[in-house]
Coordinates of C-alpha atoms and ligand atoms in Angstrom, one line a residue:
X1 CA 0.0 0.0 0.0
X2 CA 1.3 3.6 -1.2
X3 CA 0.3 7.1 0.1
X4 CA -0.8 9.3 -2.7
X5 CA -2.6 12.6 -3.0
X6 CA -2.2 16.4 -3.7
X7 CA -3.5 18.5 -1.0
X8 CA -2.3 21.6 -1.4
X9 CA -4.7 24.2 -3.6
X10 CA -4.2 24.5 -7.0
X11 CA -1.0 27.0 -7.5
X12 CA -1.1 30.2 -9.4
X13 CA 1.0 29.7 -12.6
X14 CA 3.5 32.5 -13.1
X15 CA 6.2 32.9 -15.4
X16 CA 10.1 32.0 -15.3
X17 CA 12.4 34.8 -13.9
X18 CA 16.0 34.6 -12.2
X19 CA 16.2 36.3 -9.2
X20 CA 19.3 35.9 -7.5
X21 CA 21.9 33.1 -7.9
X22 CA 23.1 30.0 -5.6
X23 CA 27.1 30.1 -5.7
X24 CA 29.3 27.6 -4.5
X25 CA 32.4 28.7 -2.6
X26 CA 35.3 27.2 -1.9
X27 CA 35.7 24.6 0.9
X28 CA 37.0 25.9 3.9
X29 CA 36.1 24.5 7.8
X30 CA 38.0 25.7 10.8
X31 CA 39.1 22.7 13.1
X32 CA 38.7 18.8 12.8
X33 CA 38.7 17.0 9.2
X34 CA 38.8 18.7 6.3
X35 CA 35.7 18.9 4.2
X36 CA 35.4 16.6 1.1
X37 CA 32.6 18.6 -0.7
X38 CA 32.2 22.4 -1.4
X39 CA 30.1 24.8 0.7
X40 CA 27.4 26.6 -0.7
X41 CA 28.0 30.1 -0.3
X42 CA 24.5 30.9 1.2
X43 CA 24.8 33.9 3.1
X44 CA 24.0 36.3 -0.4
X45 CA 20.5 37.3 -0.1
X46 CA 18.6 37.1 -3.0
X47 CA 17.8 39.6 -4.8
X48 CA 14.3 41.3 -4.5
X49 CA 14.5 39.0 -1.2
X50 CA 14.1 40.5 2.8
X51 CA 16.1 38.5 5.3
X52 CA 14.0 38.7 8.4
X53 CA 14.9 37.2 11.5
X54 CA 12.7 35.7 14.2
X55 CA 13.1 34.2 17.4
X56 CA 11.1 32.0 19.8
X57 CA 11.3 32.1 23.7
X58 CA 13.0 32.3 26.2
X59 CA 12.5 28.4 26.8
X60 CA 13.2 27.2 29.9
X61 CA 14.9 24.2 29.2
X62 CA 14.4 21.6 32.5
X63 CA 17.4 19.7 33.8
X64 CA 18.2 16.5 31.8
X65 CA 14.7 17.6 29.5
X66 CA 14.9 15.7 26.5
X67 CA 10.5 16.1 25.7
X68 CA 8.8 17.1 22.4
X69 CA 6.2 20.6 22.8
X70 CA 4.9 22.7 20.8
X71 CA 5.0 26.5 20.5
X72 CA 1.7 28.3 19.2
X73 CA 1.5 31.5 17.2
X74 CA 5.0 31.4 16.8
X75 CA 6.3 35.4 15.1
X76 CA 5.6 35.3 11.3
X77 CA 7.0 38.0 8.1
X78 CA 4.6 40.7 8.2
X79 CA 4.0 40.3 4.9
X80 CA 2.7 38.1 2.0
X81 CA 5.1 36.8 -0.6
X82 CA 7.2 33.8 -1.5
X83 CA 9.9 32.4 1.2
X84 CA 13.4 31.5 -1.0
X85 CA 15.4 30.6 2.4
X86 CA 15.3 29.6 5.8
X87 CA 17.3 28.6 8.7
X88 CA 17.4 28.2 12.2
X89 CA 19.9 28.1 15.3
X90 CA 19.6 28.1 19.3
X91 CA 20.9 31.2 21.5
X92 CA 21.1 32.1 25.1
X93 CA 20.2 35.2 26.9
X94 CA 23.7 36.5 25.9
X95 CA 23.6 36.4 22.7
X96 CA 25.8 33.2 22.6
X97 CA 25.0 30.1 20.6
X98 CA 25.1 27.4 23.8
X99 CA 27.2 24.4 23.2
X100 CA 26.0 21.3 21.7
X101 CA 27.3 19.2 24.6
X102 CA 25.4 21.1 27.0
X103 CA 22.0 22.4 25.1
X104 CA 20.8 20.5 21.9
X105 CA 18.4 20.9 18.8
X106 CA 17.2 17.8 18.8
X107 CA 15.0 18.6 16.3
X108 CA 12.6 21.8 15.0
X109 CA 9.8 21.5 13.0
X110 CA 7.6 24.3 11.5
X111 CA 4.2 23.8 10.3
X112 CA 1.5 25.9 8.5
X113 CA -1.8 24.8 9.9
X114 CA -3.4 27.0 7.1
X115 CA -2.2 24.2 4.6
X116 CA -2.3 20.6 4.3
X117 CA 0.9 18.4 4.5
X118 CA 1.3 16.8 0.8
X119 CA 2.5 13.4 2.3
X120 CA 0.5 12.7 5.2
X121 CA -2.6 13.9 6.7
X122 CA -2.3 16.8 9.0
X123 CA -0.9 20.3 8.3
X124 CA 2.0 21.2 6.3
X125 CA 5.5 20.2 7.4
X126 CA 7.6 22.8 5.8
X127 CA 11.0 23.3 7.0
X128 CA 12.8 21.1 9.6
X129 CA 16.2 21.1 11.4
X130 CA 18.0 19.3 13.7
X131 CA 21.4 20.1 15.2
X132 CA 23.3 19.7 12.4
X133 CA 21.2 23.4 11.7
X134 CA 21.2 22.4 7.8
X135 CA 20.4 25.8 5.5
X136 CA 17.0 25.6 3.1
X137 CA 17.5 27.7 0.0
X138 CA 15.0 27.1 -3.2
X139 CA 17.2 27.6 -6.6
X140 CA 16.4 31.0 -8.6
X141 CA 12.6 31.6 -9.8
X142 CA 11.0 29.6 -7.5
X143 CA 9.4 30.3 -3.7
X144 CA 7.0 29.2 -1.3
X145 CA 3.9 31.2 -1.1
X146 CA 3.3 32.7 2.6
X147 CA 0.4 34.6 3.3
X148 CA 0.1 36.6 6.6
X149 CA -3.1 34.7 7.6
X150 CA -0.7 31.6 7.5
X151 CA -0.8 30.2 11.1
X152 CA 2.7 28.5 12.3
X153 CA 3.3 26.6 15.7
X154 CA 6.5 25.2 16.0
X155 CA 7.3 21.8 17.0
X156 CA 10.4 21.9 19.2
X157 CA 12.8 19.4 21.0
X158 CA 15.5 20.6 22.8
X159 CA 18.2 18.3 24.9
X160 CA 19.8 19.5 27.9
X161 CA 22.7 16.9 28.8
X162 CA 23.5 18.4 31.9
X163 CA 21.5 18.6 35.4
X164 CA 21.3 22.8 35.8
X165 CA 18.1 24.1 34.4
X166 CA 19.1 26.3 31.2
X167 CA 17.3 29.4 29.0
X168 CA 17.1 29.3 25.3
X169 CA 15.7 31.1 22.6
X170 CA 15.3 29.1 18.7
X171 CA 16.0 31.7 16.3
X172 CA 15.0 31.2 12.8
X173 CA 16.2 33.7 9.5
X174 CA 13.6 33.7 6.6
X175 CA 14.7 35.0 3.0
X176 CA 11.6 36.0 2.0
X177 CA 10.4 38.0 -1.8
X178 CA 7.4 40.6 -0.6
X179 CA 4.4 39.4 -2.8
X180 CA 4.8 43.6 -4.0
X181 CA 7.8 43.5 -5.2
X182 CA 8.5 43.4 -9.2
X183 CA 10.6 39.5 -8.5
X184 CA 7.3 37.9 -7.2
X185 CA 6.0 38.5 -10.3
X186 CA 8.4 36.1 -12.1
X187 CA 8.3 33.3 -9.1
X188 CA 6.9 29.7 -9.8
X189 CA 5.5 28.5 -6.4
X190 CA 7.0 25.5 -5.1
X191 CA 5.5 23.0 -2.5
X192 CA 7.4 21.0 0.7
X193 CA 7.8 17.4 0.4
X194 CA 8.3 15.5 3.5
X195 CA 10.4 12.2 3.1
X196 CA 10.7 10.2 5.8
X197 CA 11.1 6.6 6.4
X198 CA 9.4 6.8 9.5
X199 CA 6.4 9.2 7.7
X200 CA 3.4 9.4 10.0
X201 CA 4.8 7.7 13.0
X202 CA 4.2 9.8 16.8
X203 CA 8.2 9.6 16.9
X204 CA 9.4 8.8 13.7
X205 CA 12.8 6.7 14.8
X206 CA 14.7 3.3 14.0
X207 CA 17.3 1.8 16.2
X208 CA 20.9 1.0 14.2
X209 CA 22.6 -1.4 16.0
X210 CA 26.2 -2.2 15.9
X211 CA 26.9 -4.8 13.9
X212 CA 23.9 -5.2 11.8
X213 CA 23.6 -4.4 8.1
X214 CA 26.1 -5.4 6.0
X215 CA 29.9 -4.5 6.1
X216 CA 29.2 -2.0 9.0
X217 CA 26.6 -0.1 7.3
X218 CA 22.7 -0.1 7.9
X219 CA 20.2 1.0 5.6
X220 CA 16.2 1.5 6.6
X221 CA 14.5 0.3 5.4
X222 CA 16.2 -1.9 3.3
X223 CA 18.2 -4.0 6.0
X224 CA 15.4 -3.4 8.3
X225 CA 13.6 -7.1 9.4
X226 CA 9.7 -6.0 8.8
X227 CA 10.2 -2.1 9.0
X228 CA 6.6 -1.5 8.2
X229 CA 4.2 -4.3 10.3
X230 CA 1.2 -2.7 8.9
X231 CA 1.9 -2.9 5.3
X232 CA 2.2 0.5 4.4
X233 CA 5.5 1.6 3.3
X234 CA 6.2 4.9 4.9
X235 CA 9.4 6.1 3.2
X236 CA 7.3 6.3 -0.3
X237 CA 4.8 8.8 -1.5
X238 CA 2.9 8.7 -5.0
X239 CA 3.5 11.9 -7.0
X240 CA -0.2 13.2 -8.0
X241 CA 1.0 15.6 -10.6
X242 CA 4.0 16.3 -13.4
X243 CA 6.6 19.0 -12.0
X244 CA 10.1 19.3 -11.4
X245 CA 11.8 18.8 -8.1
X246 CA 14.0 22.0 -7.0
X247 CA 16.3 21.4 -3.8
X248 CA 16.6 18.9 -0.9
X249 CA 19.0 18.4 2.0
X250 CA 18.8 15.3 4.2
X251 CA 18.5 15.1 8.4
X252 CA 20.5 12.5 9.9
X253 CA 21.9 12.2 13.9
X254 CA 25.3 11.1 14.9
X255 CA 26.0 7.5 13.4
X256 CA 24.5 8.7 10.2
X257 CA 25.9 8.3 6.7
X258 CA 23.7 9.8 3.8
X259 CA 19.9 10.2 3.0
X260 CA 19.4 8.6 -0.4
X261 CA 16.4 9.9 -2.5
X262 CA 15.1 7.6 -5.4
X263 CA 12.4 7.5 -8.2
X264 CA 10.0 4.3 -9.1
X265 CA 8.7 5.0 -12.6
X266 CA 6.6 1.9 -13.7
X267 CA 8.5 0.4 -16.9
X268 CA 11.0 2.4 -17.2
X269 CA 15.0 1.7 -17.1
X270 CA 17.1 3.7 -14.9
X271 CA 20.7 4.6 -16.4
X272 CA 23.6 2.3 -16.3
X273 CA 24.5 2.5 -12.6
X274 CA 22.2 4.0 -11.4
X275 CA 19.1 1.9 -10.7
X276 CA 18.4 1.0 -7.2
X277 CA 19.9 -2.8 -6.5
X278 CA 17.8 -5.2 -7.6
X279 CA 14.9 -2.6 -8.6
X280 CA 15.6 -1.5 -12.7
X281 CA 13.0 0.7 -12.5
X282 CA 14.3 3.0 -9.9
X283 CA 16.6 5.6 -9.8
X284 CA 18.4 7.2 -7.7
X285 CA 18.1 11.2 -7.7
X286 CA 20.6 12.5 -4.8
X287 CA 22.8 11.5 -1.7
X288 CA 22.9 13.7 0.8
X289 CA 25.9 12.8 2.8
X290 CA 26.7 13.9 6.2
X291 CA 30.3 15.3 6.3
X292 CA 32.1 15.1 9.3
X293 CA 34.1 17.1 10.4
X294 CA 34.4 15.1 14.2
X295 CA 38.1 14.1 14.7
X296 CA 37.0 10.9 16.3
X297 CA 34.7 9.8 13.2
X298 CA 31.3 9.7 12.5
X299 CA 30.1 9.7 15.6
X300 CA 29.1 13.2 16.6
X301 CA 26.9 16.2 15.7
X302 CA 30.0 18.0 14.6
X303 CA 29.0 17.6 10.5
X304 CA 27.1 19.1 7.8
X305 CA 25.0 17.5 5.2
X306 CA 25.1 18.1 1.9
X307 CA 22.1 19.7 -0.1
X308 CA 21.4 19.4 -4.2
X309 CA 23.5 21.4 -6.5
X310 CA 21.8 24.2 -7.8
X311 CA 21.0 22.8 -11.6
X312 CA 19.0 19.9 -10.2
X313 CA 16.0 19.4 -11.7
X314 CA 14.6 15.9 -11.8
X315 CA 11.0 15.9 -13.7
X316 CA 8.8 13.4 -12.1
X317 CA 5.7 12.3 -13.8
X318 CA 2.2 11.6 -12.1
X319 CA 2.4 7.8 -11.0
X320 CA 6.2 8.2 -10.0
X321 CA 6.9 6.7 -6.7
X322 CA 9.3 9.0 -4.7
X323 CA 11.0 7.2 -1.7
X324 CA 13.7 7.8 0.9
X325 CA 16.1 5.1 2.2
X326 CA 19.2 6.2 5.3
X327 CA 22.1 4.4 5.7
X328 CA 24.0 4.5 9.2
X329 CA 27.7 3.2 10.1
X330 CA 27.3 0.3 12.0
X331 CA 31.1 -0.8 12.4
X332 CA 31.7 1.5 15.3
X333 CA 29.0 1.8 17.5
X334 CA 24.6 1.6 18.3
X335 CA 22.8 4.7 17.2
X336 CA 19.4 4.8 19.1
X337 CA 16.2 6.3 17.8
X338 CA 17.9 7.6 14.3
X339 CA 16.1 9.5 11.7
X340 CA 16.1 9.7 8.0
X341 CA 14.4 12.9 6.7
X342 CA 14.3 14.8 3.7
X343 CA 12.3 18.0 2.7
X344 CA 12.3 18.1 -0.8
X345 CA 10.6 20.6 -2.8
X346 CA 8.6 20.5 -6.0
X347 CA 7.3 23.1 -8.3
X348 CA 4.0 21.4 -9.6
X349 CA 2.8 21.3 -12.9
X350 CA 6.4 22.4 -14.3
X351 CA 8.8 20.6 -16.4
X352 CA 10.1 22.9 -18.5
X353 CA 13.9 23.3 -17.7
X354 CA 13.5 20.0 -16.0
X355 CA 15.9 16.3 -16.4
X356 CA 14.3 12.9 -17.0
X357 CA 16.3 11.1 -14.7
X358 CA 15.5 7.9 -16.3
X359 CA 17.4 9.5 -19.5
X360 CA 20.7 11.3 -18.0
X361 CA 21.8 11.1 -14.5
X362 CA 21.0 13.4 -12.3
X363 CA 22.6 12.4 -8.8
X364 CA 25.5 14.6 -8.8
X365 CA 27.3 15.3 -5.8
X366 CA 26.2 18.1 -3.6
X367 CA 27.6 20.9 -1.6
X368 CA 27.4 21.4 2.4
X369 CA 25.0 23.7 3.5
X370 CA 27.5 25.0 5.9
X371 CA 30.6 24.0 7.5
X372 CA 32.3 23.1 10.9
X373 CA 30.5 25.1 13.6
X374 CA 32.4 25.9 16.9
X375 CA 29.6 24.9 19.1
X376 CA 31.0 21.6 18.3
X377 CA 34.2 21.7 19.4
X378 CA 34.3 19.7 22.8
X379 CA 34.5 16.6 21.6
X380 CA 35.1 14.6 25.2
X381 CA 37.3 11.7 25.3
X382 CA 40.2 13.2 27.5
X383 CA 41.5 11.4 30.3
X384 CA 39.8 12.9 33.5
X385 CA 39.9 12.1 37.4
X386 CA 36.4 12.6 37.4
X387 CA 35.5 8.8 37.1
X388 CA 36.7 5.7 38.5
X389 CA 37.9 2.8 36.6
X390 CA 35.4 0.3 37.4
X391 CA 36.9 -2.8 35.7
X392 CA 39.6 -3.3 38.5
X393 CA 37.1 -2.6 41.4
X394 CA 35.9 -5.4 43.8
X395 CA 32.4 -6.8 43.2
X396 CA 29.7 -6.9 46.2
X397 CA 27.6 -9.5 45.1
X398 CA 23.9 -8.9 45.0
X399 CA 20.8 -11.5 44.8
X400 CA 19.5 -11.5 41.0
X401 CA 16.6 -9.2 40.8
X402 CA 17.9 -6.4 43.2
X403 CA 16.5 -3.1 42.1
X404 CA 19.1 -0.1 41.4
X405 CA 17.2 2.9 41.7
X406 CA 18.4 6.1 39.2
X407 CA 18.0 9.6 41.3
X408 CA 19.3 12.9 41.0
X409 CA 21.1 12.1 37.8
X410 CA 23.3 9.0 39.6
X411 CA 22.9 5.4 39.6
X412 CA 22.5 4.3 43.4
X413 CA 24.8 1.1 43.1
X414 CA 28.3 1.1 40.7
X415 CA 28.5 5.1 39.9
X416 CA 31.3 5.4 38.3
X417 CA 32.2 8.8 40.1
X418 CA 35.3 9.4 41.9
X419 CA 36.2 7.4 45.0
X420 CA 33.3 4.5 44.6
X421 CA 35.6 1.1 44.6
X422 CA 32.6 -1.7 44.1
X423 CA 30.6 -2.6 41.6
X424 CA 27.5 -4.5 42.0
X425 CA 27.7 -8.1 41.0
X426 CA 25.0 -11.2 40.0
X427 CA 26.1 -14.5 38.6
X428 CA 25.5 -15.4 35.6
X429 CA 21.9 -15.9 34.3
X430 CA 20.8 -13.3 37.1
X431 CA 19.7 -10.3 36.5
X432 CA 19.7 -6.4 37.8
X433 CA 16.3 -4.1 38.0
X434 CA 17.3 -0.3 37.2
X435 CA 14.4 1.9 37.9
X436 CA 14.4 5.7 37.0
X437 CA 13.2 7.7 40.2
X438 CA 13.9 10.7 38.6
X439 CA 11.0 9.9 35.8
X440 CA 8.5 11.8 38.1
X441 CA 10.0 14.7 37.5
X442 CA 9.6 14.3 33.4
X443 CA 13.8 13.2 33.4
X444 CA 14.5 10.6 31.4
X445 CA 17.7 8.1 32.2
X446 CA 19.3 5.1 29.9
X447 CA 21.8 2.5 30.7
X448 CA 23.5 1.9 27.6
X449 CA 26.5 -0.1 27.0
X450 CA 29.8 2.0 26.8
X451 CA 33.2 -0.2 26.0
X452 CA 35.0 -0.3 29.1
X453 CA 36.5 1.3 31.1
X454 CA 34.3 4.0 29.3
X455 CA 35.9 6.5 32.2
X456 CA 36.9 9.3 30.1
X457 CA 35.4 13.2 29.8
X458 CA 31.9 13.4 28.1
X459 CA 31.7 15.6 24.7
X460 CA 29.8 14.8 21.8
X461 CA 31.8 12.4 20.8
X462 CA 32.5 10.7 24.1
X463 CA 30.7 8.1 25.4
X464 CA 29.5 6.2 22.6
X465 CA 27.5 3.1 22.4
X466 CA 30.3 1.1 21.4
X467 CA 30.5 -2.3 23.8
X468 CA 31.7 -5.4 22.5
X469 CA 28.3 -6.5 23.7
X470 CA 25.5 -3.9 23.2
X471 CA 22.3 -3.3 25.5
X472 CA 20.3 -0.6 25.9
X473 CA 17.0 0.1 28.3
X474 CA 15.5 2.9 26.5
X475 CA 14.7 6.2 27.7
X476 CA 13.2 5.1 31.4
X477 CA 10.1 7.1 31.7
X478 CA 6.2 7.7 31.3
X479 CA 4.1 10.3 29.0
X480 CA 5.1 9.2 25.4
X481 CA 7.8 9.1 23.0
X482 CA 10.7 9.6 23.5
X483 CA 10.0 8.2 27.1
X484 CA 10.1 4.1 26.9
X485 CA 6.6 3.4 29.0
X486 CA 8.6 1.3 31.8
X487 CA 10.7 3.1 34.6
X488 CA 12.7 -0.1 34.8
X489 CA 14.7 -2.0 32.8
X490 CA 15.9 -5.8 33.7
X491 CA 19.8 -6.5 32.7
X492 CA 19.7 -9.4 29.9
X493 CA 20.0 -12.5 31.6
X494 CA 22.4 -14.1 29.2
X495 CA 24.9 -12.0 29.8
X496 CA 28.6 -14.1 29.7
X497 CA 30.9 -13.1 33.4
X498 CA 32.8 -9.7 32.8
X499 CA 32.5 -6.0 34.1
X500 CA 29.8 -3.9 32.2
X501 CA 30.2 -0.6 31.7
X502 CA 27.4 2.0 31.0
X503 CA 26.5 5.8 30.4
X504 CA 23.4 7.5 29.9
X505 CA 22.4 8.8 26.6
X506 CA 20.5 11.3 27.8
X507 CA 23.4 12.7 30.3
X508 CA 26.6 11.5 28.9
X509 CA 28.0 12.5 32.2
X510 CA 26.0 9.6 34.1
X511 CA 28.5 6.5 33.9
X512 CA 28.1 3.4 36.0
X513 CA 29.2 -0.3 36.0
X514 CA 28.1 -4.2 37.3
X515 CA 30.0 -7.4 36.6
X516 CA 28.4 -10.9 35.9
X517 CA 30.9 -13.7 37.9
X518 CA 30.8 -17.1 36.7
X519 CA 27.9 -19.4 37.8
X520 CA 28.6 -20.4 41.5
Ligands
CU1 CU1 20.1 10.4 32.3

């Protein structure tokens, strides 16, 4: 079963014009790796085009808070016209951008309740960032059409890994055309496209586990064992109409490798190398890779994604099946509740200027929609004399069962903080009860599996979820996703004898350990 349909109210049609230009500069980041693609030079505002800049708060941000809300009647442009750019960014009372090891995006999403979504029902999804802050900017002659009786809430989740309440404001820059001035005139509307291969779900997320996949990378759905129980396959959507798409940029976490965007067109033959595996009639349009820039790998927020170059312009043709696949690295580490998202826009009902993809490629390589950003730069994984190496520490053994209550951000039994010498201990085939105390108080906790002695300085590289053997409880806590349902989580009981270390993924900083002995 597909989703199909075409919501949105029948557009105006205009004429071609160029109004401003999209121009690649060259690649430079400051710290870490160096980037391998070019960075679209985005900070030129069009021409004919207003950059107005908006902001949303203060939001008190609880300790540890890691919930999704909502913020109504969010501030709007003033006037009606067609929006050509947009991006978005946290900041503090200061003025300061807050760092990403402390305060998180974990995501933004803002919707126009005065339109309907074109992919799911509901109102319209149309722009979306997560910490990686990736840059929308439609190509030359083409804009979405705002009107000032357009109502916006903004759907917001923000991540504070550390236990002091915080203050943030989510600040958001629109390049918007005024619908009076002489370029709206020339501008051919253009429509969001949400991809997603989690469309429609509460919490749209997949787990990537270490070592699944093949040769240490994961693809969902693809590798995914029954991704979509209920038959409908959520990372597709049936085009209702002829156009031409116009720009995209993918949304990935930490672990992730590339979006992948791909067109099914009934009979026809994708160019040589570049059909989809096993699927002729499906071609692939763009990759949007996730550059990083972290020194320790892929395995921090500290990259950028690439969006389409500016002369990409597949045609799709009523019938086409659009659909997005994500592909994760797998070799080093777990990457818990992960993403794969693309907003792709379309001018409907347009083709002229446009490619058949199923006659010349059109997947060219993209450019970063920014580059390294220094509220990246603590990275963690420094030697500290904050923790305690756990491996070496005598065990007090423990009957199976024994509950380990989590409160005020510290696990009650085998904290890992300076000075503890014991770790909890079961034999084998027993098992330990964690249970979240602090859940009450709308904080979520994890035990996730760290490799040991996993004792070094948190950053957003550092701890990762990189144990020879992996386990993870969730995110302990009631009141919906991300929140697991259970404040308790019960150790695997086929655990082999050894020392366990464990963080939090919620509050890197939380560290704790038990051992398994051998049966008695
Ligand atoms: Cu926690």
């Amino acid at each position: 079963m597909r989703r199909a349909g075409w919501t949105v109210a029948a557009a105006v049609v205009l004429t071609v014009g160029t109004v401003g230009s999209g121009v690649a500069a060259a690649s430079t980041t400051s710290g870490g790796q160096p980037s391998r693609y070019p960075i679209a030079n985005l900070n030129p505002i069009p021409a004919g085009a207003e950059r107005l800049h908006f902001e949303v708060g203060p939001l008190t941000v609880r300790p540890g808070q890691n919930s999704i809300s909502f913020t109504r009647r969010i501030p709007q442009p003033p006037v009606d016209g067609y929006i050509v750019g947009m991006r978005t960014n946290l900041r503090r009372a200061d003025g300061t951008v807050p760092p990403v090891n402390v305060i998180h995006l974990h995501h933004g999403v803002w919707i126009n309740l005065s339109s309907k979504d074109t992919t799911e029902p509901g109102p319209e999804r149309f722009f979306a960032a997560g910490e990686e802050k990736t840059i929308m900017a439609l190509p030359a002659g083409y804009g979405y059409a705002y009107h000032t009786t357009d109502s916006w809430i903004l759907n917001w989740m923000l991540h504070n890994n550390l236990s002091t309440p915080d203050q943030v404001w989510i600040t958001y820059d629109i390049d918007i055309i005024p619908a009076t001035s002489p370029a709206a005139a020339t501008l051919k509307p253009a429509v969001p496209i949400w991809m997603d291969v989690q469309n429609g779900s509460g919490y749209p997320v997949f787990d990537a586990i270490k070592g699944t996949g093949k040769n240490g990378q994961y693809t969902y759905p693809d590798d995914a064992v029954d991704p979509y129980p209920n038959g409908i396959a959520k990372n597709e959507w049936v085009v209702p109409e002829d156009g031409v798409l116009l720009t995209t940029a993918g949304h990935v976490p930490p672990g992730g490798l590339h979006d992948d965007l791909w067109l099914t067109r009934q009979g026809a033959t994708a160019p040589r190398g570049k059909a989809k595996p096993g699927s002729p009639d499906t071609v692939h349009l763009f990759e949007s890779v996730a550059d990083y820039f972290e020194p320790a790998g892929k395995v921090s927020w500290d990259f950028a994604v690439t969006g389409t170059p500016a002369s990409w312009r597949p045609i799709v043709h009523k019938g086409d099946v659009l659909s997005i696949s994500t592909t994760y690295d797998t070799k080093t580490a777990s990457w818990y509740e992960s993403m794969g998202i693309m907003v792709v826009w379309m001018a409907p009902g347009v083709t002229a200027g446009g490619t058949d993809p199923f006659r010349h490629p059109v997947d060219a390589s993209g450019e970063l929609t920014h580059g390294h950003l220094p509220e990246n730069n603590q990275h963690g994984g420094k030697r500290t004399s904050d923790y305690a190496n756990l491996t070496t520490a005598t065990s007090h053994i423990v009957p199976s069962g024994t509950v380990i209550p989590i409160m005020d951000f510290a696990y009650a039994q085998g904290n890992m903080a300076a000075g503890n010498t014991t770790v909890p201990a079961i034999h084998q085939g027993g098992t330990l009860v964690f249970r979240n105390d602090d859940a009450s108080k709308g904080i979520y906790h994890t035990i996730t599996a760290c490799a040991a002695p996993c004792d070094l300085t948190s950053g957003i590289a550092y701890p990762l979820a990189n144990a020879k053997i992996q386990f993870d409880s969730a995110e302990l806590g009631r009141g919906g996703p991300p929140a697991s349902g259970s404040i308790t989580w019960s150790v695997p009981r086929d655990l082999p004898p050894g020392t366990y270390t464990y963080f939090c993924r919620i509050h890197p900083f939380m560290r704790g350990a038990f051992r398994v002995l051998p049966k008695s």
